[in-house]
Amino acid sequence: MNPRKWDKVATIVLYLISGFIIVVLAFLLLYILISGLPHVTWKFITGRSSSFAAGGGIGIQLFNSLYLLILSMLISIPLSLGAGIYLSEYAPKNWLTNLIRNMIEILSSLPSVVVGLFGFLVFSINMKLGFSILSGALALTVFNLPLLTRKVEDSLQAVHYTQREAGYALGLSRWETVTHVVVPAALPGILTGMILGAGRVFGEAAALIYTAGQSSPPLDFTNWNPTYIASPLNPLRSAETLAVHIWKINSEGIIPDASAVSAGSSAILILFVLLFNFAARYFGNKLYRHLTGARERG
Amino acid sequence: MAEVKNVITVQDLHLYYGQLEALRGVSIDFRENEITAVIGPSGCGKSSLLKTINRLNDLIPNVTVTGTVKLNGQDIYAPSMDAVGLRKEVGMLFQQPNPFPFSIYDNVVYGLRISGEKNKQALDEAVERSLQAAAIWDEVKDRLHENAMGLSGGQQQRICIARALATRPKVLLMDEPTSALDPISSSEIERTMLELKKDYSIVIVTRNMQQASRLSDRTAFFLQGELIEYSNTRDIFLQPQQKETEDYISGRFG
C-alpha cells in the first residue's frame, strides 16, 4: 500500500462514516415526523390535555415549553457571556482559572436527573420557589451554563490575537476591544452555542420533573398579568413542558390514545427545535451584519 | 534644511520579559516628518522597541520597562499618562494586515466612532481623507460598504493604514508592514509611506535591507537589545562605522 492508496481508503472510510451518521439521523427524524404528523391537528396543538379520555391536546405544554425556554435563556445568556468573556479575555492564566475551567467541564457532564434533584433541593425547597417555572428555569440554567460558557470562551479564543492588537493599537480600551471587536467577530460561534443550548433546554425532561413539576394549574389565557396566579406568564406557577408531557404519558399515562399523543408531541417538539435553528441563524446573520456593517456575507 | 525636531525621545530604556532583558539601555531619538528604519536580526529587540512607543507591551504579562520615552516632551510612562489615549496619537501597523471583519467604511471610522464621533458628515470626510492618504480611495470608493476581508493583502494593509490615519495620530509605527505582501503591493505601500511622511513621523521595523535604504532618512541598527549604530541611512549603508553593522548589512549574518 502506498500513501496514495491509503489516502483513497481513508477518504472512502470517512465518507462511509459520515454517510452512516446522516442515514441514522435522517431515519430518526423521518420516523418521528412520519409517525407523529398524522396526529397533529390545530385542535391537538392548541387544545387542553386530558387526563383520562382520548383526544387531549398539548397547547398548554407547548406554551410552557416556550415560556420556560425564554426565561431560562434570559438568565443563562448574560451569565454565560459574562463568564466566557471573563475566562477568555480577563482571567489570568493560573491554577485558579484552570480549576474553574475544569469544574465547568465536570459540571457539563452532570446527568440531568442530578441537576433536577439539585434544583429541587436548592430552588424548590430551600429558596421556597416550589414547583415553578422559575425553579425550572434556574435548574435549566445550571444544566446549560457550563456548555454555553465553554462555547462562548472557545468562540472568543478563536478570534485571532492580531484583531485584539489592532483594537488596542487604535486606542480602544480592553472593554471596547472586547465588545466592539472580539465579540462581534466571535458572534457566529456564540450563536451556534446558544442554539444548541436552546435545543437542549427545549427537549429536557429529567431536570424539570422535580423543579417545574408535572402539571399546570388551570390557566386563564385572558389575563397576562404575571403576578396573577392563573396567568400563563406567572413564573411561580408549576408547569408541565412538552418533553415532560411525553415522558409522563409514556410512563404513567392512562389515556387510551397515549401513543398517538406522544408521537404527535414528539413531532411538534422536533419541528420547533428546527424552527429555532433556522430562526436563530437568520437573526444571527442579521445581527452579525448589523454589528459588523458587512454586507457581503449572506 | 529646516530645523530638525525630535518627536520621540528615548532615554536609557531597559525592557524585560520576566528575567530576559530584551532592550539593554537604549537611547534614541526619532525626528519629525522623517522615516526612521530600525533594522537588525531576529530577536534584537526592534519590535519590542516599537511596542514601547505606544505601550502595547503593557498587554503582555511580566513586562518591566525602565527609562523614559517621551512623545513631544511628554513622558508616556508617567503615571498620569493614559495608555489608551496615547495610542490615538501613535498609530500602528502590523506584519499581517489585520482589518476587522467589517466593512471598509466601518474599519476606517472605527477609532473615531469609539471616541464618540457621531456626525455622519465628519465620518464621511474622515473616510475619504484617510483612504486618500493611504492611496486606496480610487480602488474602493465604490464599495465602501463591502467587507474589508474580501480585499487583497496589499489593499487590506492600506485599509489598515487608513484606519490608523483616521484618528490623526502624530506618529506611525510600522512593524514589518510589507513582509507578508507581494513585491507589487509592497512597493505601493512604500510609495504611500513616502507621501505620508510629509504629515506624519514614521518608524518602520524591517528585515528588508533594500527597503530600509530606499525609504528611510535615518537608520538604526540593533543587535541583542543594544543600539549599535544610528545615523543617516546613506552613511549606515555606505560607510558603516561599526564592524557589526557592516557585517549585517553585507549579509554576513542575520
PDB file of N, CA and C in Angstrom, chain A residues 162-163 165-173 176 180-181 184-185 288 292-297, chain B residues 51 56 59 84 87-88 90 92 94 98-103 106 110 114 145-147 149 163:
ATOM      1  N   THR A 162      -4.176  39.071  16.528  1.00  0.00           N
ATOM      2  CA  THR A 162      -3.901  40.294  15.767  1.00  0.00           C
ATOM      3  C   THR A 162      -5.116  41.230  15.759  1.00  0.00           C
ATOM      4  N   GLN A 163      -6.328  40.657  15.867  1.00  0.00           N
ATOM      5  CA  GLN A 163      -7.519  41.501  15.903  1.00  0.00           C
ATOM      6  C   GLN A 163      -7.550  42.327  17.186  1.00  0.00           C
ATOM      7  N   GLU A 165      -4.870  43.125  18.965  1.00  0.00           N
ATOM      8  CA  GLU A 165      -3.788  44.106  18.832  1.00  0.00           C
ATOM      9  C   GLU A 165      -4.251  45.314  18.028  1.00  0.00           C
ATOM     10  N   ALA A 166      -4.989  45.009  16.942  1.00  0.00           N
ATOM     11  CA  ALA A 166      -5.484  46.100  16.107  1.00  0.00           C
ATOM     12  C   ALA A 166      -6.376  47.025  16.917  1.00  0.00           C
ATOM     13  N   GLY A 167      -7.233  46.437  17.751  1.00  0.00           N
ATOM     14  CA  GLY A 167      -8.115  47.242  18.590  1.00  0.00           C
ATOM     15  C   GLY A 167      -7.339  48.113  19.559  1.00  0.00           C
ATOM     16  N   TYR A 168      -6.392  47.480  20.278  1.00  0.00           N
ATOM     17  CA  TYR A 168      -5.601  48.235  21.251  1.00  0.00           C
ATOM     18  C   TYR A 168      -4.804  49.337  20.565  1.00  0.00           C
ATOM     19  N   ALA A 169      -4.206  48.988  19.408  1.00  0.00           N
ATOM     20  CA  ALA A 169      -3.358  49.958  18.731  1.00  0.00           C
ATOM     21  C   ALA A 169      -4.169  51.162  18.255  1.00  0.00           C
ATOM     22  N   LEU A 170      -5.483  50.964  18.085  1.00  0.00           N
ATOM     23  CA  LEU A 170      -6.336  52.080  17.668  1.00  0.00           C
ATOM     24  C   LEU A 170      -6.738  52.945  18.848  1.00  0.00           C
ATOM     25  N   GLY A 171      -6.319  52.554  20.040  1.00  0.00           N
ATOM     26  CA  GLY A 171      -6.695  53.336  21.200  1.00  0.00           C
ATOM     27  C   GLY A 171      -7.983  52.873  21.834  1.00  0.00           C
ATOM     28  N   LEU A 172      -8.399  51.647  21.552  1.00  0.00           N
ATOM     29  CA  LEU A 172      -9.565  51.120  22.239  1.00  0.00           C
ATOM     30  C   LEU A 172      -9.124  50.535  23.571  1.00  0.00           C
ATOM     31  N   SER A 173      -9.957  50.717  24.589  1.00  0.00           N
ATOM     32  CA  SER A 173      -9.646  50.092  25.869  1.00  0.00           C
ATOM     33  C   SER A 173      -9.949  48.599  25.742  1.00  0.00           C
ATOM     34  N   GLU A 176     -13.632  48.006  25.341  1.00  0.00           N
ATOM     35  CA  GLU A 176     -14.088  48.383  23.995  1.00  0.00           C
ATOM     36  C   GLU A 176     -13.624  47.369  22.955  1.00  0.00           C
ATOM     37  N   HIS A 180     -16.467  45.596  20.988  1.00  0.00           N
ATOM     38  CA  HIS A 180     -16.629  46.091  19.620  1.00  0.00           C
ATOM     39  C   HIS A 180     -15.851  45.315  18.578  1.00  0.00           C
ATOM     40  N   VAL A 181     -14.871  44.544  18.994  1.00  0.00           N
ATOM     41  CA  VAL A 181     -14.085  43.801  18.011  1.00  0.00           C
ATOM     42  C   VAL A 181     -14.234  42.299  18.211  1.00  0.00           C
ATOM     43  N   PRO A 184     -18.194  40.730  18.340  1.00  0.00           N
ATOM     44  CA  PRO A 184     -18.818  40.647  17.017  1.00  0.00           C
ATOM     45  C   PRO A 184     -18.143  39.609  16.119  1.00  0.00           C
ATOM     46  N   ALA A 185     -16.813  39.532  16.175  1.00  0.00           N
ATOM     47  CA  ALA A 185     -16.125  38.568  15.318  1.00  0.00           C
ATOM     48  C   ALA A 185     -16.446  37.140  15.746  1.00  0.00           C
ATOM     49  N   TYR A 288     -25.200  39.930  13.002  1.00  0.00           N
ATOM     50  CA  TYR A 288     -23.795  39.991  12.634  1.00  0.00           C
ATOM     51  C   TYR A 288     -23.564  41.114  11.632  1.00  0.00           C
ATOM     52  N   THR A 292     -21.338  44.377  12.281  1.00  0.00           N
ATOM     53  CA  THR A 292     -20.088  44.492  11.553  1.00  0.00           C
ATOM     54  C   THR A 292     -20.201  45.391  10.337  1.00  0.00           C
ATOM     55  N   GLY A 293     -21.417  45.682   9.907  1.00  0.00           N
ATOM     56  CA  GLY A 293     -21.572  46.504   8.722  1.00  0.00           C
ATOM     57  C   GLY A 293     -21.221  45.749   7.456  1.00  0.00           C
ATOM     58  N   ALA A 294     -20.927  44.457   7.590  1.00  0.00           N
ATOM     59  CA  ALA A 294     -20.552  43.673   6.421  1.00  0.00           C
ATOM     60  C   ALA A 294     -21.799  43.319   5.640  1.00  0.00           C
ATOM     61  N   ARG A 295     -21.729  43.534   4.335  1.00  0.00           N
ATOM     62  CA  ARG A 295     -22.915  43.186   3.555  1.00  0.00           C
ATOM     63  C   ARG A 295     -22.635  42.100   2.552  1.00  0.00           C
ATOM     64  N   GLU A 296     -21.443  41.559   2.588  1.00  0.00           N
ATOM     65  CA  GLU A 296     -21.111  40.523   1.610  1.00  0.00           C
ATOM     66  C   GLU A 296     -21.564  39.143   2.054  1.00  0.00           C
ATOM     67  N   ARG A 297     -21.435  38.903   3.356  1.00  0.00           N
ATOM     68  CA  ARG A 297     -21.796  37.554   3.816  1.00  0.00           C
ATOM     69  C   ARG A 297     -23.303  37.405   3.853  1.00  0.00           C
TER      70      ARG A 297
ATOM     71  N   LYS B  51       6.975  48.575  20.232  1.00  0.00           N
ATOM     72  CA  LYS B  51       5.793  48.426  21.079  1.00  0.00           C
ATOM     73  C   LYS B  51       5.923  49.136  22.427  1.00  0.00           C
ATOM     74  N   LEU B  56       2.140  49.100  23.796  1.00  0.00           N
ATOM     75  CA  LEU B  56       1.425  47.859  23.514  1.00  0.00           C
ATOM     76  C   LEU B  56       2.006  46.711  24.331  1.00  0.00           C
ATOM     77  N   LEU B  59       0.307  45.050  27.506  1.00  0.00           N
ATOM     78  CA  LEU B  59      -0.688  43.976  27.468  1.00  0.00           C
ATOM     79  C   LEU B  59      -0.081  42.621  27.734  1.00  0.00           C
ATOM     80  N   VAL B  84      -4.433  54.382  26.725  1.00  0.00           N
ATOM     81  CA  VAL B  84      -5.448  54.295  25.675  1.00  0.00           C
ATOM     82  C   VAL B  84      -5.455  55.572  24.834  1.00  0.00           C
ATOM     83  N   ARG B  87      -2.425  55.799  22.468  1.00  0.00           N
ATOM     84  CA  ARG B  87      -2.471  55.001  21.243  1.00  0.00           C
ATOM     85  C   ARG B  87      -3.292  55.687  20.153  1.00  0.00           C
ATOM     86  N   LYS B  88      -4.039  56.736  20.526  1.00  0.00           N
ATOM     87  CA  LYS B  88      -4.716  57.506  19.489  1.00  0.00           C
ATOM     88  C   LYS B  88      -3.749  58.473  18.814  1.00  0.00           C
ATOM     89  N   VAL B  90      -0.471  57.648  18.519  1.00  0.00           N
ATOM     90  CA  VAL B  90       0.565  56.828  17.905  1.00  0.00           C
ATOM     91  C   VAL B  90      -0.112  55.656  17.212  1.00  0.00           C
ATOM     92  N   MET B  92      -0.460  52.347  14.695  1.00  0.00           N
ATOM     93  CA  MET B  92       0.455  51.227  14.461  1.00  0.00           C
ATOM     94  C   MET B  92      -0.050  50.314  13.355  1.00  0.00           C
ATOM     95  N   PHE B  94       0.790  46.466  11.507  1.00  0.00           N
ATOM     96  CA  PHE B  94       1.415  45.198  11.870  1.00  0.00           C
ATOM     97  C   PHE B  94       1.872  44.428  10.646  1.00  0.00           C
ATOM     98  N   ASN B  98      -4.422  43.389   9.428  1.00  0.00           N
ATOM     99  CA  ASN B  98      -5.448  42.893  10.355  1.00  0.00           C
ATOM    100  C   ASN B  98      -6.677  43.792  10.371  1.00  0.00           C
ATOM    101  N   PRO B  99      -7.326  43.940   9.202  1.00  0.00           N
ATOM    102  CA  PRO B  99      -8.593  44.683   9.239  1.00  0.00           C
ATOM    103  C   PRO B  99      -9.607  43.900  10.054  1.00  0.00           C
ATOM    104  N   PHE B 100     -10.569  44.613  10.626  1.00  0.00           N
ATOM    105  CA  PHE B 100     -11.658  43.936  11.318  1.00  0.00           C
ATOM    106  C   PHE B 100     -12.576  43.312  10.268  1.00  0.00           C
ATOM    107  N   PRO B 101     -13.312  42.282  10.653  1.00  0.00           N
ATOM    108  CA  PRO B 101     -14.193  41.645   9.661  1.00  0.00           C
ATOM    109  C   PRO B 101     -15.449  42.474   9.398  1.00  0.00           C
ATOM    110  N   PHE B 102     -15.256  43.780   9.216  1.00  0.00           N
ATOM    111  CA  PHE B 102     -16.369  44.696   8.989  1.00  0.00           C
ATOM    112  C   PHE B 102     -16.213  45.331   7.614  1.00  0.00           C
ATOM    113  N   SER B 103     -17.098  46.249   7.304  1.00  0.00           N
ATOM    114  CA  SER B 103     -16.989  46.912   6.010  1.00  0.00           C
ATOM    115  C   SER B 103     -15.780  47.848   5.994  1.00  0.00           C
ATOM    116  N   ASP B 106     -16.568  51.003   7.905  1.00  0.00           N
ATOM    117  CA  ASP B 106     -16.566  50.836   9.359  1.00  0.00           C
ATOM    118  C   ASP B 106     -15.163  50.636   9.906  1.00  0.00           C
ATOM    119  N   TYR B 110     -13.518  53.366  12.689  1.00  0.00           N
ATOM    120  CA  TYR B 110     -13.619  52.678  13.967  1.00  0.00           C
ATOM    121  C   TYR B 110     -13.141  53.491  15.159  1.00  0.00           C
ATOM    122  N   ILE B 114     -15.503  55.089  18.206  1.00  0.00           N
ATOM    123  CA  ILE B 114     -15.299  54.699  19.598  1.00  0.00           C
ATOM    124  C   ILE B 114     -15.048  55.931  20.455  1.00  0.00           C
ATOM    125  N   HIS B 145     -18.920  49.789   1.453  1.00  0.00           N
ATOM    126  CA  HIS B 145     -19.706  49.011   2.415  1.00  0.00           C
ATOM    127  C   HIS B 145     -19.543  47.514   2.232  1.00  0.00           C
ATOM    128  N   GLU B 146     -18.511  47.142   1.451  1.00  0.00           N
ATOM    129  CA  GLU B 146     -18.199  45.720   1.372  1.00  0.00           C
ATOM    130  C   GLU B 146     -17.223  45.349   2.474  1.00  0.00           C
ATOM    131  N   ASN B 147     -17.198  44.050   2.779  1.00  0.00           N
ATOM    132  CA  ASN B 147     -16.320  43.571   3.852  1.00  0.00           C
ATOM    133  C   ASN B 147     -14.849  43.739   3.467  1.00  0.00           C
ATOM    134  N   MET B 149     -12.415  42.178   4.497  1.00  0.00           N
ATOM    135  CA  MET B 149     -11.711  40.901   4.402  1.00  0.00           C
ATOM    136  C   MET B 149     -11.675  40.381   2.960  1.00  0.00           C
ATOM    137  N   ARG B 163      -7.095  53.268   8.501  1.00  0.00           N
ATOM    138  CA  ARG B 163      -7.731  53.145   9.807  1.00  0.00           C
ATOM    139  C   ARG B 163      -6.880  53.835  10.876  1.00  0.00           C
TER     140      ARG B 163
END
